[in-house]
Tab-separated table of C-alpha atoms and ligand atoms in Angstrom:
chain	number	residue	atom	x	y	z
Q	1	MET	CA	-0.637	15.146	5.817
Q	2	SER	CA	0.777	14.007	9.196
Q	3	GLN	CA	-0.243	12.535	12.249
Q	4	GLY	CA	-2.072	14.548	14.545
Q	5	GLN	CA	-3.489	16.912	11.761
Q	6	ASP	CA	-6.363	14.903	11.149
Q	7	PRO	CA	-9.802	17.222	11.894
Q	8	PRO	CA	-12.155	14.551	13.429
Q	9	LYS	CA	-15.041	15.334	11.112
Q	10	LYS	CA	-13.565	13.947	8.084
Q	11	ARG	CA	-15.609	10.801	6.902
Q	12	PHE	CA	-15.394	8.113	4.573
Q	13	PRO	CA	-15.769	8.167	1.628
Q	14	LEU	CA	-13.047	10.773	1.468
Q	15	THR	CA	-12.753	12.912	-1.671
Q	16	LEU	CA	-9.982	13.032	-3.969
Q	17	ASP	CA	-8.101	15.659	-2.176
Q	18	PHE	CA	-7.965	13.832	1.213
Q	19	VAL	CA	-5.994	10.920	-0.676
Q	20	THR	CA	-3.844	13.807	-2.156
Q	21	GLY	CA	-3.566	16.070	0.523
Q	22	VAL	CA	-4.541	18.942	-1.319
Q	23	ALA	CA	-7.587	19.765	0.731
Q	24	ASP	CA	-5.024	20.091	3.908
Q	25	ARG	CA	-3.320	22.463	2.170
Q	26	LYS	CA	-6.278	24.529	1.009
Q	27	ARG	CA	-5.552	24.434	-2.832
Q	28	SER	CA	-8.544	24.596	-5.089
Q	29	THR	CA	-8.277	22.621	-8.013
Q	30	ALA	CA	-10.794	21.479	-11.060
Q	31	ALA	CA	-12.978	18.459	-10.072
Q	32	PRO	CA	-11.553	15.478	-11.770
Q	33	ARG	CA	-13.530	13.128	-13.769
Q	34	LEU	CA	-14.163	9.889	-12.124
Q	35	ASN	CA	-12.895	6.776	-13.237
Q	36	SER	CA	-12.884	3.488	-12.419
Q	37	LEU	CA	-9.424	1.601	-11.357
Q	38	GLN	CA	-9.847	0.046	-14.795
Q	39	THR	CA	-10.660	3.144	-16.548
Q	40	ALA	CA	-7.775	4.721	-15.357
Q	41	THR	CA	-5.348	1.762	-16.558
Q	42	ARG	CA	-6.960	2.171	-19.744
Q	43	ASN	CA	-6.277	5.607	-20.052
Q	44	ALA	CA	-2.809	5.484	-18.920
Q	45	ALA	CA	-2.434	2.725	-21.859
Q	46	GLN	CA	-3.821	4.947	-24.427
Q	47	ASN	CA	-1.795	8.220	-23.768
Q	48	ALA	CA	1.243	6.878	-23.991
Q	49	PRO	CA	4.795	6.786	-25.751
Q	50	GLN	CA	7.010	3.623	-25.826
Q	51	PRO	CA	8.674	2.817	-22.449
Q	52	THR	CA	12.461	2.183	-21.858
Q	53	ASN	CA	13.804	-0.578	-20.571
Q	54	THR	CA	16.912	1.001	-19.176
Q	55	PRO	CA	18.403	-0.500	-15.964
Q	56	GLN	CA	17.060	1.233	-12.956
Q	57	VAL	CA	19.407	2.430	-10.070
Q	58	ASN	CA	18.001	2.435	-6.471
Q	59	THR	CA	18.215	6.207	-6.118
Q	60	PRO	CA	15.763	9.075	-4.934
Q	61	ARG	CA	13.530	10.616	-7.688
Q	62	PRO	CA	15.298	14.343	-7.750
Q	63	SER	CA	11.929	15.890	-8.551
Q	64	LEU	CA	10.390	14.656	-5.459
Q	65	VAL	CA	13.145	15.374	-2.948
Q	66	SER	CA	12.438	19.169	-2.831
Q	67	SER	CA	8.714	18.893	-3.493
Q	68	THR	CA	6.607	21.165	-1.216
Q	69	GLN	CA	3.820	21.259	-4.293
Q	70	PRO	CA	1.821	18.102	-5.291
Q	71	LYS	CA	3.542	17.362	-8.746
Q	72	PRO	CA	1.568	15.883	-11.720
Q	73	SER	CA	1.137	12.369	-11.678
Q	74	PRO	CA	4.407	10.472	-12.550
Q	75	ILE	CA	2.075	7.644	-14.053
Q	76	PRO	CA	4.281	5.683	-16.470
Q	77	GLN	CA	3.167	6.251	-20.515
Q	78	ARG	CA	2.694	3.133	-22.229
Q	79	PRO	CA	1.870	2.285	-25.909
Q	80	VAL	CA	-1.651	1.247	-26.539
Q	81	ASN	CA	-0.888	-2.636	-27.421
Q	82	SER	CA	1.639	-2.948	-24.434
Q	83	PRO	CA	1.774	-6.002	-22.934
Q	84	LEU	CA	2.612	-4.336	-19.843
Q	85	VAL	CA	-0.723	-2.963	-19.578
Q	86	SER	CA	-2.606	-5.542	-20.850
Q	87	ASP	CA	-5.442	-7.503	-18.348
Q	88	ALA	CA	-4.070	-10.688	-19.790
Q	89	VAL	CA	-0.567	-10.131	-18.250
Q	90	ARG	CA	-2.511	-8.995	-14.913
Q	91	LYS	CA	-4.718	-12.155	-15.320
Q	92	ALA	CA	-1.324	-14.480	-15.762
Q	93	MET	CA	-0.586	-12.906	-12.301
Q	94	ILE	CA	-3.559	-14.124	-10.624
Q	95	GLN	CA	-3.321	-17.674	-12.176
Q	96	ARG	CA	0.265	-17.918	-10.716
Q	97	LEU	CA	-0.831	-16.570	-7.273
Q	98	ALA	CA	-3.784	-18.922	-7.467
Q	99	GLN	CA	-1.343	-21.909	-7.961
Q	100	GLN	CA	1.233	-20.249	-5.215
Q	101	GLY	CA	-1.657	-21.056	-2.961
Q	102	ILE	CA	-3.729	-17.864	-2.660
Q	103	LYS	CA	-7.437	-19.130	-2.179
Q	104	ASP	CA	-9.415	-15.829	-1.310
Q	105	THR	CA	-11.231	-15.057	-4.462
Q	106	LYS	CA	-11.796	-11.280	-3.356
Q	107	VAL	CA	-8.272	-11.094	-2.508
Q	108	LEU	CA	-7.499	-12.016	-6.282
Q	109	ALA	CA	-9.878	-9.874	-7.271
Q	110	ALA	CA	-8.347	-7.106	-5.761
Q	111	MET	CA	-5.067	-7.696	-7.552
Q	112	GLU	CA	-6.587	-8.032	-10.793
Q	113	THR	CA	-8.062	-4.722	-10.298
Q	114	VAL	CA	-5.058	-2.677	-9.331
Q	115	PRO	CA	-2.721	-1.836	-12.235
Q	116	ARG	CA	0.840	-2.541	-10.682
Q	117	HIS	CA	2.921	-1.264	-13.242
Q	118	MET	CA	1.404	2.384	-12.380
Q	119	PHE	CA	3.416	1.895	-8.939
Q	120	ILE	CA	6.863	1.284	-10.299
Q	121	GLU	CA	9.337	3.348	-12.548
Q	122	PRO	CA	8.808	3.312	-16.171
Q	123	GLY	CA	12.146	1.589	-16.889
Q	124	LEU	CA	11.106	-1.264	-14.599
Q	125	ALA	CA	7.360	-1.622	-15.708
Q	126	SER	CA	8.114	-4.776	-17.918
Q	127	GLN	CA	8.866	-6.648	-14.482
Q	128	ALA	CA	5.496	-5.395	-12.905
Q	129	TYR	CA	3.627	-8.744	-13.104
Q	130	ILE	CA	6.719	-11.091	-12.081
Q	131	ASP	CA	6.463	-12.045	-8.851
Q	132	ALA	CA	9.330	-10.291	-7.561
Q	133	SER	CA	10.004	-7.030	-5.096
Q	134	LEU	CA	11.159	-4.068	-7.008
Q	135	PRO	CA	13.320	-0.787	-6.132
Q	136	ILE	CA	11.164	1.994	-5.767
Q	137	GLY	CA	13.999	4.308	-4.140
Q	138	TYR	CA	15.276	5.197	-0.767
Q	139	HIS	CA	16.652	1.665	-0.404
Q	140	GLN	CA	12.888	0.409	-0.328
Q	141	THR	CA	11.079	-1.844	-2.517
Q	142	ILE	CA	7.621	-2.710	-3.876
Q	143	SER	CA	6.498	-5.862	-2.340
Q	144	GLN	CA	6.351	-9.248	-4.369
Q	145	PRO	CA	2.840	-9.716	-5.466
Q	146	TYR	CA	2.636	-13.117	-3.470
Q	147	ILE	CA	3.484	-11.629	-0.285
Q	148	VAL	CA	1.064	-8.817	-0.658
Q	149	ALA	CA	-1.829	-11.154	-1.298
Q	150	ARG	CA	-0.843	-13.641	1.261
Q	151	MET	CA	-1.000	-10.725	3.937
Q	152	ILE	CA	-4.406	-9.500	2.922
Q	153	GLU	CA	-5.897	-12.975	2.733
Q	154	VAL	CA	-4.576	-13.748	6.384
Q	155	LEU	CA	-5.800	-10.510	7.651
Q	156	ARG	CA	-9.278	-11.013	5.931
Q	157	ASP	CA	-9.252	-14.590	7.450
Q	158	GLY	CA	-11.786	-15.877	5.030
Q	159	ILE	CA	-14.774	-13.165	6.337
Q	160	GLU	CA	-17.565	-12.766	3.579
Q	161	GLY	CA	-17.741	-8.987	3.319
Q	162	LYS	CA	-15.120	-6.325	3.701
Q	163	MET	CA	-12.838	-5.312	6.692
Q	164	SER	CA	-14.147	-1.823	7.974
Q	165	ARG	CA	-10.964	-0.149	8.866
Q	166	VAL	CA	-7.318	-1.245	8.170
Q	167	LEU	CA	-4.144	0.364	8.880
Q	168	GLU	CA	-1.135	-0.473	6.895
Q	169	ILE	CA	2.676	0.545	7.983
Q	170	GLY	CA	4.935	0.915	5.324
Q	171	THR	CA	2.950	2.590	2.172
Q	172	GLY	CA	6.134	2.783	0.163
Q	173	CYS	CA	4.638	3.250	-3.508
Q	174	GLY	CA	1.031	2.959	-2.470
Q	175	TYR	CA	0.343	-0.390	-4.267
Q	176	GLN	CA	-0.646	-2.437	-1.538
Q	177	ALA	CA	-2.693	0.485	0.289
Q	178	ALA	CA	-4.567	0.314	-3.136
Q	179	VAL	CA	-5.165	-3.374	-3.113
Q	180	LEU	CA	-6.553	-2.962	0.742
Q	181	ALA	CA	-8.595	-0.320	-0.576
Q	182	GLN	CA	-10.689	-2.897	-2.797
Q	183	VAL	CA	-11.483	-4.930	0.291
Q	184	ALA	CA	-11.928	-2.643	3.471
Q	185	ASP	CA	-14.345	0.185	3.855
Q	186	GLN	CA	-11.537	2.623	5.214
Q	187	VAL	CA	-7.836	2.279	4.813
Q	188	TYR	CA	-4.984	4.343	6.335
Q	189	SER	CA	-1.520	4.210	5.410
Q	190	ILE	CA	1.596	5.648	7.179
Q	191	GLU	CA	4.817	6.108	5.396
Q	192	ARG	CA	8.240	7.434	7.111
Q	193	ILE	CA	10.011	8.682	4.247
Q	194	ARG	CA	8.261	11.896	3.119
Q	195	PRO	CA	9.429	11.492	-0.807
Q	196	LEU	CA	7.947	8.243	-0.701
Q	197	HIS	CA	4.689	9.283	0.744
Q	198	GLU	CA	4.826	11.977	-1.868
Q	199	GLN	CA	5.375	9.507	-4.572
Q	200	ALA	CA	2.371	7.366	-3.588
Q	201	ARG	CA	0.067	10.074	-3.589
Q	202	ASN	CA	0.965	10.909	-7.083
Q	203	ASN	CA	0.900	7.057	-8.132
Q	204	LEU	CA	-2.388	7.076	-6.598
Q	205	ARG	CA	-3.764	10.372	-7.605
Q	206	SER	CA	-5.138	9.062	-11.014
Q	207	LEU	CA	-6.910	6.008	-9.330
Q	208	LEU	CA	-9.077	8.230	-7.366
Q	209	ILE	CA	-9.616	5.718	-4.348
Q	210	PRO	CA	-11.933	7.281	-2.076
Q	211	ASN	CA	-11.498	5.172	0.731
Q	212	LEU	CA	-7.544	5.667	1.251
Q	213	ARG	CA	-5.879	7.941	3.320
Q	214	LEU	CA	-2.405	8.499	3.568
Q	215	HIS	CA	-0.297	9.832	6.337
Q	216	TYR	CA	3.406	10.781	6.626
Q	217	GLY	CA	4.842	9.787	10.085
Q	218	ASP	CA	6.192	7.078	12.244
Q	219	GLY	CA	4.003	4.029	11.583
Q	220	MET	CA	5.293	2.361	14.836
Q	221	LEU	CA	3.181	4.615	16.696
Q	222	GLY	CA	-0.045	3.795	14.649
Q	223	LEU	CA	-2.998	6.426	14.208
Q	224	PRO	CA	-4.309	6.548	17.899
Q	225	GLN	CA	-6.353	9.462	17.009
Q	226	ILE	CA	-8.183	7.400	14.554
Q	227	GLY	CA	-9.642	4.616	16.793
Q	228	SER	CA	-9.118	0.784	16.620
Q	229	PHE	CA	-8.397	-1.227	13.539
Q	230	ASP	CA	-10.130	-4.413	12.337
Q	231	GLY	CA	-6.845	-5.288	10.687
Q	232	ILE	CA	-3.459	-3.973	10.455
Q	233	ILE	CA	-0.474	-5.080	8.063
Q	234	LEU	CA	3.123	-4.327	8.557
Q	235	ALA	CA	5.104	-3.952	5.133
Q	236	ALA	CA	8.405	-3.583	7.058
Q	237	ALA	CA	9.886	-5.981	9.517
Q	238	GLY	CA	10.870	-5.212	12.991
Q	239	MET	CA	12.379	-7.364	15.943
Q	240	GLU	CA	8.928	-7.242	17.628
Q	241	VAL	CA	5.433	-5.903	16.813
Q	242	PRO	CA	5.259	-2.457	18.381
Q	243	GLN	CA	2.879	-2.378	21.454
Q	244	ALA	CA	1.197	0.730	20.229
Q	245	LEU	CA	0.095	-1.439	17.253
Q	246	LEU	CA	-1.359	-4.186	19.248
Q	247	ASP	CA	-3.185	-1.805	21.595
Q	248	GLN	CA	-4.790	-0.406	18.563
Q	249	MET	CA	-5.978	-3.331	17.186
Q	250	ALA	CA	-10.036	-3.839	17.820
Q	251	ILE	CA	-10.912	-6.852	19.886
Q	252	GLY	CA	-11.432	-9.729	17.435
Q	253	GLY	CA	-9.107	-7.590	15.096
Q	254	ARG	CA	-6.099	-9.292	13.329
Q	255	LEU	CA	-2.456	-7.877	12.271
Q	256	ALA	CA	-0.064	-9.631	9.840
Q	257	ALA	CA	3.588	-8.670	10.159
Q	258	PRO	CA	7.140	-9.914	9.459
Q	259	VAL	CA	9.199	-10.338	12.273
Q	260	GLY	CA	12.842	-10.728	12.334
Q	261	ASN	CA	16.091	-9.448	11.205
Q	262	ARG	CA	17.844	-11.391	8.348
Q	263	HIS	CA	16.180	-14.585	9.446
Q	264	GLN	CA	12.149	-13.391	9.109
Q	265	GLU	CA	9.277	-15.022	9.650
Q	266	LEU	CA	5.495	-13.629	8.845
Q	267	ARG	CA	2.927	-13.829	11.762
Q	268	LEU	CA	-0.412	-13.552	12.293
Q	269	ILE	CA	-1.802	-11.822	15.528
Q	270	ARG	CA	-5.197	-12.281	16.848
Q	271	ARG	CA	-6.479	-10.137	19.663
Q	272	ILE	CA	-8.840	-12.146	21.514
Q	273	ARG	CA	-9.639	-9.812	24.614
Q	274	ARG	CA	-8.663	-6.582	25.949
Q	275	ASN	CA	-5.402	-8.015	27.384
Q	276	GLU	CA	-5.162	-11.195	25.220
Q	277	TRP	CA	-3.383	-11.646	22.131
Q	278	THR	CA	-2.501	-15.208	20.278
Q	279	THR	CA	0.426	-15.506	17.500
Q	280	GLU	CA	0.934	-17.890	14.912
Q	281	THR	CA	3.783	-18.104	12.486
Q	282	LEU	CA	3.035	-18.690	9.026
Q	283	GLU	CA	5.967	-18.770	6.791
Q	284	ARG	CA	9.715	-17.383	6.154
Q	285	CYS	CA	9.562	-13.809	4.310
Q	286	HIS	CA	11.924	-10.930	3.541
Q	287	PHE	CA	11.051	-7.354	3.914
Q	288	VAL	CA	13.139	-4.061	4.582
Q	289	PRO	CA	13.318	-3.034	8.155
Q	290	LEU	CA	10.994	-1.416	9.982
Q	291	ARG	CA	12.775	2.008	11.285
Q	292	PRO	CA	11.390	4.433	13.818
Q	293	GLY	CA	11.375	7.798	13.438
Q	294	THR	CA	10.625	9.854	9.866
Q	295	PHE	CA	12.608	10.894	7.312
Q	296	GLY	CA	12.761	13.995	4.808
F	1	SAH	N1	3.627	-1.360	0.597
F	1	SAH	C1	4.385	-1.234	0.239
F	1	SAH	C2	5.775	-2.147	0.855
F	1	SAH	C3	6.907	-0.680	0.896
F	1	SAH	S1	8.152	-1.105	1.599
F	1	SAH	C4	4.138	-2.220	-1.295
F	1	SAH	O1	3.096	-1.826	-1.753
F	1	SAH	O2	4.604	-2.480	-1.525
F	1	SAH	C5	8.168	-0.954	3.089
F	1	SAH	C6	8.274	0.540	3.384
F	1	SAH	O3	8.120	0.909	4.805
F	1	SAH	C7	9.308	1.481	3.216
F	1	SAH	O4	8.844	2.529	2.325
F	1	SAH	C8	9.599	1.995	4.246
F	1	SAH	O5	10.248	3.479	4.581
F	1	SAH	C9	8.633	1.878	5.228
F	1	SAH	N2	8.563	1.849	6.742
F	1	SAH	C10	9.527	1.362	7.505
F	1	SAH	N3	9.730	1.631	8.748
F	1	SAH	C11	8.369	2.267	8.781
F	1	SAH	C12	7.847	3.166	10.017
F	1	SAH	N4	8.184	3.037	11.133
F	1	SAH	N5	6.545	3.988	9.759
F	1	SAH	C13	6.078	3.667	8.419
F	1	SAH	N6	6.569	3.311	7.382
F	1	SAH	C14	7.878	2.797	7.725
């Protein structure tokens, strides 16, 4: 699924096919049984051999590099009683996030719902709920839970209900997009590295998130064909926020982005009028670089 190929008539909620891109390739598949995120986690736990704890190297997954067809989901398989998938481990992460200052209960609930271990290599799964970024291949990382929660919290800005339309730049493995989909009606996420875009699709397939749409392309251009967004999150740091993204913010909308090179800071930008934005600097952070163009 790439930019510019969206038929305007696709409407939310989207079917699984729109997340996986299967519909775009006009493949016919049997209708999947609908599971909640929690059920999918349990299923993954129940069908599961022992995980390995071999050290991981930050190298591409060969099966994804030349992939043109959707692959079966590479969801890590775990034993039933593994602490890696127990609710208790994820709950402990939530408690830690609260201690670190995350106050928005909707964000904490979203982080509790999404099984982070299903987005990373099985060999790293024992670290899935510690507060660290982890390699996902192609020199990229899954962001640390704290910064995922923090960015979504500042984007929501304490609003009661769900955000309506949100854009993420830098899908990576798809984790933050899945969390965003718990707190917004429609989520779009763009990734510039094709194998990671495919990997995110695979990771998300069994979670059946109907309001999440993945795009392969240069996120610095945004998705002008979709319209304006009331929230935009950048998961990669540029020296400045691309003007195209500022222009795609709704009036009253918010954008959270790391800005900088070696020294980075998290910025919250609000669009208050058609030609007026305000910027607030929040805290130090560390992200992979925002790069132009596409790869793969
Ligand atoms: N959102 C992820 C974090 C992924 S790391 C999570 O859930 O943890 C940041 C990602 O941004 C990388 O995969 C990188 O390839 C991607 N990226 C960098 N520049 C980009 C661009 N211009 N457009 C889209 N993606 C970009």
